[in-house]
Amino acid sequence: MRGVWKSGLRSLVVALLVASVPGVGQSARAQDAPAPADLVTRGEYVAEAADCGACHTVPGGAPFAGGMAFHLPTGTLYAPNITPDVKAGIGQYSEAEFIRAIRQGIRRDGATLYPAMPYPSYARMTDDDLHALYAYFMHGVRPVSTPVVQDGMHWPLSMRWPLTVWRRLFAPDPAVTLQGATARTFPDPVVARGAYLVEGPGHCGACHTPRAVTMQEKALTAEDGPLYLSGGASVDGWRPVSLRGENRTGLGRWSEQDIVRFLATGRMPLGAAFGGMTDAINHGTQHMTADDQLAIARYLKTLSPTTPAKAPGWAYDPAATTALRAGDVSARGARHYVDSCAACHRTDGRGYPTTFPPLAGNPVVMDPTPDSLIRIVLEGNTLRATRQAPSAFVMPGFAARMDDAAVADTVSFIRAAWGNDAPAVNAADVARIRRSLSPEHPPVSLPMN
């Protein structure tokens, strides 16, 4: 999920992107008979494709037990317990109530969910997938009795009725959505599968599509126009990039196999995962089949760039490399880069793929909004181990040893060098991102590789 966002509006954006606590009713759940093992296994796969664990599992905690804290200026929201416990979780939900919550965002007691559980995208999920998902959560997930109390939000965002109005205005009708999806045709069945995964359970647009002033996504599918997956607004210092075909700031220079490798491992020659995408890969895409990873990649490669067709592409410029290797650090931020960055990312900006990602030609570096790059410099980043890439690598954060001006200089150098040609940043940009860092995740101060 820019400068035009005011603080109050930004708070509401984030609040609308965090899940609420499920309601607890009085009737017992109807589905108590054991589910077939193959159905539960399929439901587990759907849960991975839908990335349920990223928000509902605290690191080191029980799967789906909730409790993840989201600190906002308007209060604290907590991811709910969605285990089948009948009191603390969703154990009393019937299958119909479960599907209504997934597709329509309506809790068992009739209240509206905060759309962090992205029901505008989940409205596209098939009956078969939701049936399997219900079987998995009721019969494949261990119940956890720990309640998650949603009492940290300040008024007026603690009220529910505005969410009901929002849902009725902007959430799609699942019946109409499913009918349209059935009628939609694709020249390639692999692309069709990819469209379903990206637009439905994968809910990629929830982060990577811009939102209107009233907080709804400006496009929910590729049929809605070129704004779909064109890049989202920054939230807490992370800016979701474009997943369309832009040469400089999107996936224009990524091949299908590059995308497949990224989904499976979080790393490929042109970049590495960071921010929320790290969790999406850890809990979701790395567990998907190679066929589904390819389907996602092939679908994404069908999306045309939003920039004009004649926009110049990225080309490597060796001028910064030549200067640094000659000992010339007169450019703004060059000395900071040599002292703190070049050991891993090299003086030529090419890094050591797929261990330390390149900065030359990196879409995140060239993004018009520099928030993600600033935050990575401040907070550091962990390239997590995956099944296909079992080694983890850590970049230390520099918030403790660099002031705002030094970070701005360093980021400006990186954005200007090697043909990146992106605008410079200032100390005020860095200060804004520094204020968003979570106190629960202090910047890494020492290398851990």
Tab-separated table of C-alpha atoms in Angstrom:
chain	number	residue	atom	x	y	z
A	1	MET	CA	0.000	0.000	0.000
A	2	ARG	CA	3.662	11.616	-1.210
A	3	GLY	CA	3.893	15.146	-0.060
A	4	VAL	CA	0.241	15.753	-0.823
A	5	TRP	CA	-0.873	13.347	1.913
A	6	LYS	CA	-1.667	15.265	5.074
A	7	SER	CA	-0.966	13.709	8.442
A	8	GLY	CA	-4.599	13.103	9.337
A	9	LEU	CA	-5.375	11.603	5.954
A	10	ARG	CA	-2.258	9.454	6.164
A	11	SER	CA	-3.377	8.125	9.528
A	12	LEU	CA	-6.728	7.154	8.069
A	13	VAL	CA	-5.048	5.404	5.140
A	14	VAL	CA	-3.007	3.272	7.479
A	15	ALA	CA	-5.949	2.640	9.782
A	16	LEU	CA	-8.004	1.384	6.876
A	17	LEU	CA	-5.181	-1.013	6.044
A	18	VAL	CA	-5.085	-2.840	9.378
A	19	ALA	CA	-7.417	-5.671	10.271
A	20	SER	CA	-10.003	-5.629	13.017
A	21	VAL	CA	-10.854	-8.198	15.658
A	22	PRO	CA	-13.405	-10.800	14.527
A	23	GLY	CA	-16.720	-10.852	16.309
A	24	VAL	CA	-17.604	-13.628	18.701
A	25	GLY	CA	-21.158	-14.925	18.691
A	26	GLN	CA	-23.002	-17.402	20.852
A	27	SER	CA	-23.860	-20.260	18.484
A	28	ALA	CA	-21.462	-23.154	17.993
A	29	ARG	CA	-19.927	-23.600	14.609
A	30	ALA	CA	-21.817	-25.925	12.325
A	31	GLN	CA	-18.831	-27.654	10.712
A	32	ASP	CA	-17.483	-30.022	13.383
A	33	ALA	CA	-16.949	-33.129	11.241
A	34	PRO	CA	-13.358	-33.771	10.146
A	35	ALA	CA	-12.497	-32.394	6.727
A	36	PRO	CA	-10.760	-34.518	4.074
A	37	ALA	CA	-7.010	-34.240	4.335
A	38	ASP	CA	-6.588	-33.208	0.706
A	39	LEU	CA	-9.088	-30.368	1.194
A	40	VAL	CA	-7.202	-29.091	4.241
A	41	THR	CA	-3.927	-29.266	2.308
A	42	ARG	CA	-5.441	-27.298	-0.537
A	43	GLY	CA	-6.758	-24.741	1.938
A	44	GLU	CA	-3.293	-24.314	3.404
A	45	TYR	CA	-2.021	-23.517	-0.077
A	46	VAL	CA	-4.781	-20.950	-0.572
A	47	ALA	CA	-3.837	-19.344	2.769
A	48	GLU	CA	-0.256	-19.052	1.548
A	49	ALA	CA	-1.363	-17.583	-1.762
A	50	ALA	CA	-3.504	-15.090	0.165
A	51	ASP	CA	-0.601	-14.240	2.509
A	52	CYS	CA	-2.709	-14.641	5.643
A	53	GLY	CA	0.290	-15.321	7.888
A	54	ALA	CA	2.063	-12.043	7.185
A	55	CYS	CA	-0.363	-9.984	9.275
A	56	HIS	CA	-1.790	-12.565	11.635
A	57	THR	CA	1.379	-14.288	12.888
A	58	VAL	CA	3.748	-12.535	15.261
A	59	PRO	CA	7.375	-13.571	14.658
A	60	GLY	CA	8.043	-16.472	16.975
A	61	GLY	CA	4.360	-16.776	17.906
A	62	ALA	CA	1.705	-19.362	17.162
A	63	PRO	CA	0.470	-19.342	13.556
A	64	PHE	CA	-2.473	-16.987	12.986
A	65	ALA	CA	-2.830	-16.140	16.694
A	66	GLY	CA	-2.730	-12.416	15.950
A	67	GLY	CA	-1.308	-9.735	18.185
A	68	MET	CA	0.864	-7.940	15.663
A	69	ALA	CA	0.850	-4.287	16.720
A	70	PHE	CA	0.491	-1.449	14.225
A	71	HIS	CA	1.482	1.844	15.849
A	72	LEU	CA	-0.282	4.840	14.364
A	73	PRO	CA	-0.685	8.494	15.324
A	74	THR	CA	-4.349	7.680	15.917
A	75	GLY	CA	-3.651	4.758	18.230
A	76	THR	CA	-2.565	1.142	18.038
A	77	LEU	CA	-4.287	-1.566	16.047
A	78	TYR	CA	-3.676	-5.279	16.560
A	79	ALA	CA	-3.978	-8.102	14.068
A	80	PRO	CA	-6.766	-10.418	15.220
A	81	ASN	CA	-6.595	-14.031	16.275
A	82	ILE	CA	-7.932	-16.068	13.345
A	83	THR	CA	-7.298	-19.530	14.775
A	84	PRO	CA	-10.379	-21.772	15.274
A	85	ASP	CA	-10.606	-21.070	18.995
A	86	VAL	CA	-14.305	-20.575	19.761
A	87	LYS	CA	-13.780	-17.616	22.100
A	88	ALA	CA	-10.586	-15.849	21.100
A	89	GLY	CA	-10.635	-16.660	17.400
A	90	ILE	CA	-13.048	-17.478	14.587
A	91	GLY	CA	-14.094	-20.919	15.774
A	92	GLN	CA	-17.794	-20.053	15.897
A	93	TYR	CA	-17.940	-18.854	12.304
A	94	SER	CA	-20.047	-20.979	9.986
A	95	GLU	CA	-18.713	-21.398	6.457
A	96	ALA	CA	-21.238	-18.876	5.133
A	97	GLU	CA	-20.194	-16.342	7.790
A	98	PHE	CA	-16.533	-16.977	7.039
A	99	ILE	CA	-17.021	-16.439	3.307
A	100	ARG	CA	-19.044	-13.278	3.953
A	101	ALA	CA	-16.201	-11.896	6.045
A	102	ILE	CA	-13.616	-12.764	3.396
A	103	ARG	CA	-15.515	-11.454	0.395
A	104	GLN	CA	-17.595	-8.650	1.872
A	105	GLY	CA	-15.743	-7.569	4.985
A	106	ILE	CA	-18.698	-8.237	7.288
A	107	ARG	CA	-17.944	-9.708	10.688
A	108	ARG	CA	-20.037	-12.473	12.262
A	109	ASP	CA	-21.868	-9.917	14.418
A	110	GLY	CA	-22.627	-7.739	11.367
A	111	ALA	CA	-19.969	-5.086	11.972
A	112	THR	CA	-17.653	-4.057	9.155
A	113	LEU	CA	-14.019	-5.112	9.138
A	114	TYR	CA	-11.185	-2.696	8.571
A	115	PRO	CA	-10.113	-3.477	5.012
A	116	ALA	CA	-6.599	-4.559	5.883
A	117	MET	CA	-8.101	-7.964	5.356
A	118	PRO	CA	-8.403	-6.879	1.734
A	119	TYR	CA	-11.909	-8.022	0.947
A	120	PRO	CA	-12.149	-5.797	-2.167
A	121	SER	CA	-9.593	-8.188	-3.712
A	122	TYR	CA	-10.797	-11.334	-1.948
A	123	ALA	CA	-14.233	-10.768	-3.523
A	124	ARG	CA	-12.700	-12.417	-6.614
A	125	MET	CA	-11.831	-15.671	-4.876
A	126	THR	CA	-13.671	-18.745	-6.114
A	127	ASP	CA	-16.141	-20.782	-4.091
A	128	ASP	CA	-13.810	-23.786	-4.239
A	129	ASP	CA	-10.843	-21.845	-2.880
A	130	LEU	CA	-12.885	-20.362	-0.040
A	131	HIS	CA	-14.364	-23.738	0.832
A	132	ALA	CA	-10.839	-25.162	1.093
A	133	LEU	CA	-9.634	-22.131	3.047
A	134	TYR	CA	-12.432	-22.586	5.590
A	135	ALA	CA	-11.579	-26.284	5.958
A	136	TYR	CA	-7.949	-25.384	6.622
A	137	PHE	CA	-8.654	-22.734	9.244
A	138	MET	CA	-11.175	-24.911	11.053
A	139	HIS	CA	-9.347	-28.239	10.849
A	140	GLY	CA	-5.712	-27.535	9.931
A	141	VAL	CA	-4.847	-24.670	12.290
A	142	ARG	CA	-4.237	-25.193	15.997
A	143	PRO	CA	-6.664	-23.213	18.186
A	144	VAL	CA	-5.030	-20.579	20.369
A	145	SER	CA	-7.045	-19.254	23.282
A	146	THR	CA	-5.183	-15.971	23.684
A	147	PRO	CA	-7.556	-13.091	22.975
A	148	VAL	CA	-6.481	-10.004	21.041
A	149	VAL	CA	-8.192	-6.940	22.419
A	150	GLN	CA	-8.752	-4.127	19.910
A	151	ASP	CA	-8.718	-1.198	22.317
A	152	GLY	CA	-5.867	0.958	21.091
A	153	MET	CA	-7.607	3.122	18.514
A	154	HIS	CA	-8.590	6.661	19.435
A	155	TRP	CA	-11.937	8.183	18.570
A	156	PRO	CA	-13.282	8.645	15.868
A	157	LEU	CA	-11.446	5.805	14.081
A	158	SER	CA	-12.533	3.476	16.866
A	159	MET	CA	-16.103	3.659	15.544
A	160	ARG	CA	-17.465	1.084	13.097
A	161	TRP	CA	-20.323	2.800	11.289
A	162	PRO	CA	-18.090	4.915	8.970
A	163	LEU	CA	-16.522	1.667	7.753
A	164	THR	CA	-19.976	0.380	6.814
A	165	VAL	CA	-20.565	3.453	4.680
A	166	TRP	CA	-17.161	3.059	3.069
A	167	ARG	CA	-17.796	-0.610	2.325
A	168	ARG	CA	-21.144	0.101	0.692
A	169	LEU	CA	-19.662	2.851	-1.451
A	170	PHE	CA	-16.433	1.249	-2.582
A	171	ALA	CA	-16.269	-2.516	-1.988
A	172	PRO	CA	-17.258	-4.593	-5.037
A	173	ASP	CA	-20.314	-6.819	-5.064
A	174	PRO	CA	-18.944	-10.384	-5.003
A	175	ALA	CA	-21.774	-11.751	-7.177
A	176	VAL	CA	-21.148	-9.161	-9.886
A	177	THR	CA	-17.391	-9.568	-9.556
A	178	LEU	CA	-17.486	-13.341	-9.924
A	179	GLN	CA	-19.833	-13.097	-12.898
A	180	GLY	CA	-17.467	-10.660	-14.596
A	181	ALA	CA	-14.471	-12.855	-13.832
A	182	THR	CA	-16.208	-15.844	-15.420
A	183	ALA	CA	-16.930	-13.880	-18.583
A	184	ARG	CA	-13.383	-12.530	-18.849
A	185	THR	CA	-11.207	-14.176	-21.488
A	186	PHE	CA	-7.439	-14.449	-21.877
A	187	PRO	CA	-5.394	-15.628	-24.846
A	188	ASP	CA	-3.219	-17.742	-22.541
A	189	PRO	CA	-4.528	-19.905	-19.660
A	190	VAL	CA	-1.280	-19.247	-17.784
A	191	VAL	CA	-2.006	-15.492	-17.890
A	192	ALA	CA	-5.571	-16.192	-16.750
A	193	ARG	CA	-4.282	-18.049	-13.704
A	194	GLY	CA	-1.824	-15.268	-12.978
A	195	ALA	CA	-4.563	-12.628	-13.192
A	196	TYR	CA	-6.640	-14.570	-10.670
A	197	LEU	CA	-3.750	-14.942	-8.238
A	198	VAL	CA	-2.627	-11.302	-8.475
A	199	GLU	CA	-6.041	-9.631	-8.521
A	200	GLY	CA	-7.696	-12.042	-6.086
A	201	PRO	CA	-5.999	-13.940	-3.254
A	202	GLY	CA	-2.617	-12.246	-3.780
A	203	HIS	CA	-4.283	-8.814	-3.373
A	204	CYS	CA	-1.215	-7.142	-4.871
A	205	GLY	CA	-3.187	-3.988	-5.663
A	206	ALA	CA	-3.860	-3.318	-1.987
A	207	CYS	CA	-0.309	-1.987	-1.722
A	208	HIS	CA	0.840	-1.408	-5.296
A	209	THR	CA	-2.150	0.586	-6.603
A	210	PRO	CA	-2.714	4.263	-5.725
A	211	ARG	CA	-5.733	5.201	-3.621
A	212	ALA	CA	-8.225	8.013	-3.940
A	213	VAL	CA	-8.802	10.664	-1.293
A	214	THR	CA	-11.612	8.442	-0.007
A	215	MET	CA	-9.084	5.596	0.429
A	216	GLN	CA	-10.381	3.092	-2.115
A	217	GLU	CA	-8.000	1.655	-4.691
A	218	LYS	CA	-8.273	3.576	-7.949
A	219	ALA	CA	-8.283	0.305	-9.887
A	220	LEU	CA	-8.971	-3.240	-8.714
A	221	THR	CA	-7.992	-5.135	-11.874
A	222	ALA	CA	-6.058	-4.582	-15.080
A	223	GLU	CA	-9.389	-3.987	-16.822
A	224	ASP	CA	-9.856	-0.847	-14.728
A	225	GLY	CA	-6.999	0.971	-16.449
A	226	PRO	CA	-3.264	1.699	-16.264
A	227	LEU	CA	-3.323	2.879	-12.645
A	228	TYR	CA	-3.638	-0.737	-11.515
A	229	LEU	CA	-0.331	-1.822	-9.922
A	230	SER	CA	1.292	1.482	-10.939
A	231	GLY	CA	2.703	2.015	-7.424
A	232	GLY	CA	1.078	2.825	-4.108
A	233	ALA	CA	1.376	5.610	-1.580
A	234	SER	CA	4.068	5.448	1.087
A	235	VAL	CA	3.004	4.030	4.430
A	236	ASP	CA	5.413	4.205	7.376
A	237	GLY	CA	8.289	4.976	5.061
A	238	TRP	CA	7.789	2.100	2.606
A	239	ARG	CA	6.747	2.962	-0.934
A	240	PRO	CA	5.332	0.030	-2.994
A	241	VAL	CA	6.793	0.328	-6.476
A	242	SER	CA	5.121	-0.138	-9.840
A	243	LEU	CA	4.628	-3.729	-11.003
A	244	ARG	CA	3.952	-2.612	-14.566
A	245	GLY	CA	6.326	-2.370	-17.512
A	246	GLU	CA	8.187	0.882	-16.796
A	247	ASN	CA	11.826	0.552	-17.809
A	248	ARG	CA	13.276	2.608	-14.973
A	249	THR	CA	10.827	2.255	-12.079
A	250	GLY	CA	8.853	-0.896	-12.865
A	251	LEU	CA	9.398	-4.404	-14.190
A	252	GLY	CA	10.306	-3.400	-17.732
A	253	ARG	CA	13.841	-4.836	-17.481
A	254	TRP	CA	12.779	-7.919	-15.520
A	255	SER	CA	12.224	-11.160	-17.412
A	256	GLU	CA	9.596	-13.735	-16.485
A	257	GLN	CA	12.310	-15.837	-14.869
A	258	ASP	CA	13.577	-12.822	-12.906
A	259	ILE	CA	10.107	-12.406	-11.395
A	260	VAL	CA	9.793	-16.136	-10.694
A	261	ARG	CA	13.150	-16.120	-8.933
A	262	PHE	CA	12.155	-13.075	-6.895
A	263	LEU	CA	8.865	-14.665	-5.797
A	264	ALA	CA	10.668	-17.856	-4.781
A	265	THR	CA	13.708	-16.359	-3.057
A	266	GLY	CA	13.224	-12.614	-2.518
A	267	ARG	CA	16.341	-11.888	-4.569
A	268	MET	CA	17.392	-11.692	-8.205
A	269	PRO	CA	20.120	-9.871	-10.180
A	270	LEU	CA	18.283	-6.529	-10.350
A	271	GLY	CA	17.057	-6.239	-6.761
A	272	ALA	CA	15.983	-7.781	-3.458
A	273	ALA	CA	12.885	-7.791	-1.270
A	274	PHE	CA	12.357	-5.238	1.493
A	275	GLY	CA	9.552	-3.963	3.706
A	276	GLY	CA	6.193	-5.681	3.425
A	277	MET	CA	7.289	-7.690	0.400
A	278	THR	CA	9.700	-9.594	2.637
A	279	ASP	CA	6.760	-10.948	4.640
A	280	ALA	CA	4.746	-11.610	1.483
A	281	ILE	CA	7.542	-13.840	0.196
A	282	ASN	CA	8.275	-15.441	3.567
A	283	HIS	CA	4.665	-16.411	4.287
A	284	GLY	CA	3.341	-16.639	0.752
A	285	THR	CA	4.993	-16.680	-2.636
A	286	GLN	CA	7.983	-18.883	-1.786
A	287	HIS	CA	5.513	-21.679	-0.963
A	288	MET	CA	3.669	-21.445	-4.274
A	289	THR	CA	4.214	-23.940	-7.071
A	290	ALA	CA	6.590	-23.088	-9.885
A	291	ASP	CA	3.604	-23.068	-12.239
A	292	ASP	CA	1.789	-20.449	-10.166
A	293	GLN	CA	4.920	-18.338	-9.783
A	294	LEU	CA	5.290	-18.414	-13.568
A	295	ALA	CA	1.620	-17.519	-13.996
A	296	ILE	CA	2.049	-14.429	-11.824
A	297	ALA	CA	5.171	-13.434	-13.729
A	298	ARG	CA	3.566	-13.878	-17.136
A	299	TYR	CA	0.516	-11.872	-16.126
A	300	LEU	CA	2.613	-9.009	-14.734
A	301	LYS	CA	4.594	-8.871	-17.964
A	302	THR	CA	1.359	-8.161	-19.864
A	303	LEU	CA	0.886	-4.852	-18.020
A	304	SER	CA	1.993	-1.901	-20.108
A	305	PRO	CA	3.928	0.966	-18.513
A	306	THR	CA	2.080	4.046	-17.330
A	307	THR	CA	4.923	6.293	-18.478
A	308	PRO	CA	4.968	7.470	-22.108
A	309	ALA	CA	6.300	4.943	-24.580
A	310	LYS	CA	9.097	7.332	-25.564
A	311	ALA	CA	10.329	7.802	-21.987
A	312	PRO	CA	14.087	7.167	-21.839
A	313	GLY	CA	15.147	3.866	-20.353
A	314	TRP	CA	17.942	3.319	-17.875
A	315	ALA	CA	21.479	3.023	-19.231
A	316	TYR	CA	24.598	2.591	-17.142
A	317	ASP	CA	26.764	5.720	-16.764
A	318	PRO	CA	30.336	4.995	-15.554
A	319	ALA	CA	31.146	8.594	-14.553
A	320	ALA	CA	30.565	8.066	-10.820
A	321	THR	CA	32.552	4.833	-10.887
A	322	THR	CA	35.485	6.516	-12.599
A	323	ALA	CA	35.492	9.356	-10.076
A	324	LEU	CA	35.318	7.103	-7.011
A	325	ARG	CA	38.070	4.808	-8.261
A	326	ALA	CA	40.259	7.862	-8.843
A	327	GLY	CA	39.716	8.956	-5.238
A	328	ASP	CA	37.401	11.820	-6.188
A	329	VAL	CA	34.746	12.111	-3.469
A	330	SER	CA	33.809	15.714	-4.173
A	331	ALA	CA	30.270	14.896	-5.278
A	332	ARG	CA	27.540	15.377	-2.690
A	333	GLY	CA	27.364	12.279	-0.498
A	334	ALA	CA	30.243	10.485	-2.242
A	335	ARG	CA	32.416	10.236	0.864
A	336	HIS	CA	29.518	8.868	2.950
A	337	TYR	CA	28.871	6.304	0.226
A	338	VAL	CA	32.478	5.149	0.119
A	339	ASP	CA	32.707	4.953	3.921
A	340	SER	CA	29.407	3.163	4.570
A	341	CYS	CA	28.063	1.550	1.400
A	342	ALA	CA	30.720	0.703	-1.162
A	343	ALA	CA	32.057	-2.384	0.626
A	344	CYS	CA	28.832	-4.245	-0.197
A	345	HIS	CA	27.399	-2.297	-3.132
A	346	ARG	CA	30.783	-1.506	-4.754
A	347	THR	CA	32.038	1.730	-6.239
A	348	ASP	CA	30.429	0.779	-9.555
A	349	GLY	CA	27.016	0.406	-7.884
A	350	ARG	CA	26.571	-3.117	-9.215
A	351	GLY	CA	26.654	-4.844	-5.806
A	352	TYR	CA	27.060	-8.608	-5.494
A	353	PRO	CA	23.810	-10.092	-6.778
A	354	THR	CA	22.060	-11.997	-5.275
A	355	THR	CA	23.702	-11.296	-1.926
A	356	PHE	CA	23.970	-7.515	-1.885
A	357	PRO	CA	21.650	-5.991	-4.487
A	358	PRO	CA	22.817	-3.512	-7.111
A	359	LEU	CA	22.020	0.174	-6.706
A	360	ALA	CA	22.759	1.004	-10.339
A	361	GLY	CA	19.530	0.697	-12.295
A	362	ASN	CA	17.523	-0.439	-9.267
A	363	PRO	CA	13.832	0.578	-9.662
A	364	VAL	CA	13.551	1.362	-5.944
A	365	VAL	CA	16.492	3.758	-6.174
A	366	MET	CA	14.974	5.579	-9.158
A	367	ASP	CA	11.440	5.775	-7.795
A	368	PRO	CA	10.161	9.376	-7.824
A	369	THR	CA	9.328	8.954	-4.136
A	370	PRO	CA	12.569	8.186	-2.228
A	371	ASP	CA	10.928	6.933	0.984
A	372	SER	CA	11.935	3.274	0.729
A	373	LEU	CA	15.584	4.024	0.020
A	374	ILE	CA	15.738	6.492	2.904
A	375	ARG	CA	14.192	3.995	5.299
A	376	ILE	CA	16.540	1.202	4.268
A	377	VAL	CA	19.534	3.453	4.951
A	378	LEU	CA	18.108	4.429	8.342
A	379	GLU	CA	16.772	1.083	9.509
A	380	GLY	CA	18.700	-1.475	7.511
A	381	ASN	CA	17.145	-4.543	5.958
A	382	THR	CA	17.253	-8.303	6.316
A	383	LEU	CA	17.289	-10.479	3.236
A	384	ARG	CA	15.613	-13.480	4.818
A	385	ALA	CA	16.361	-17.104	4.158
A	386	THR	CA	13.912	-18.974	1.978
A	387	ARG	CA	13.620	-22.611	1.011
A	388	GLN	CA	15.525	-22.067	-2.238
A	389	ALA	CA	17.949	-19.484	-0.804
A	390	PRO	CA	18.732	-20.670	2.738
A	391	SER	CA	21.284	-17.984	3.642
A	392	ALA	CA	20.167	-14.710	5.245
A	393	PHE	CA	22.023	-11.431	4.861
A	394	VAL	CA	21.646	-8.292	6.942
A	395	MET	CA	22.300	-4.684	6.042
A	396	PRO	CA	22.914	-2.565	9.151
A	397	GLY	CA	20.907	0.567	9.729
A	398	PHE	CA	22.691	3.910	9.937
A	399	ALA	CA	20.173	5.947	11.921
A	400	ALA	CA	22.398	5.947	14.991
A	401	ARG	CA	25.561	7.112	13.220
A	402	MET	CA	24.211	9.386	10.474
A	403	ASP	CA	22.211	12.543	11.023
A	404	ASP	CA	19.468	13.604	8.639
A	405	ALA	CA	21.798	15.682	6.466
A	406	ALA	CA	24.293	12.817	6.062
A	407	VAL	CA	21.552	10.356	5.098
A	408	ALA	CA	20.116	12.862	2.620
A	409	ASP	CA	23.544	13.340	1.047
A	410	THR	CA	24.139	9.585	0.784
A	411	VAL	CA	20.736	8.875	-0.728
A	412	SER	CA	21.114	11.784	-3.144
A	413	PHE	CA	24.463	10.410	-4.339
A	414	ILE	CA	22.991	6.951	-4.947
A	415	ARG	CA	20.012	8.398	-6.817
A	416	ALA	CA	22.255	10.552	-9.045
A	417	ALA	CA	25.016	8.040	-9.846
A	418	TRP	CA	25.420	5.334	-12.517
A	419	GLY	CA	22.678	6.695	-14.775
A	420	ASN	CA	19.987	6.604	-12.097
A	421	ASP	CA	19.418	10.354	-12.580
A	422	ALA	CA	16.720	10.579	-9.887
A	423	PRO	CA	16.024	13.809	-7.953
A	424	ALA	CA	17.982	14.603	-4.803
A	425	VAL	CA	16.442	14.447	-1.326
A	426	ASN	CA	16.799	16.828	1.607
A	427	ALA	CA	17.108	16.498	5.369
A	428	ALA	CA	13.405	17.176	5.870
A	429	ASP	CA	12.592	14.061	3.799
A	430	VAL	CA	14.849	12.008	6.043
A	431	ALA	CA	13.413	13.474	9.246
A	432	ARG	CA	9.910	12.539	8.125
A	433	ILE	CA	10.903	8.917	7.580
A	434	ARG	CA	12.920	8.775	10.792
A	435	ARG	CA	9.790	9.746	12.776
A	436	SER	CA	7.934	6.769	11.277
A	437	LEU	CA	10.396	4.129	12.511
A	438	SER	CA	8.794	1.739	14.960
A	439	PRO	CA	10.208	1.762	18.502
A	440	GLU	CA	9.759	-2.012	18.534
A	441	HIS	CA	12.190	-2.418	15.646
A	442	PRO	CA	15.248	-0.254	16.390
A	443	PRO	CA	17.744	0.172	13.564
A	444	VAL	CA	20.379	-2.499	13.254
A	445	SER	CA	23.644	-1.019	14.531
A	446	LEU	CA	26.131	-3.799	13.703
A	447	PRO	CA	26.580	-6.117	10.696
A	448	MET	CA	25.316	-9.625	11.389
A	449	ASN	CA	26.526	-11.542	8.326
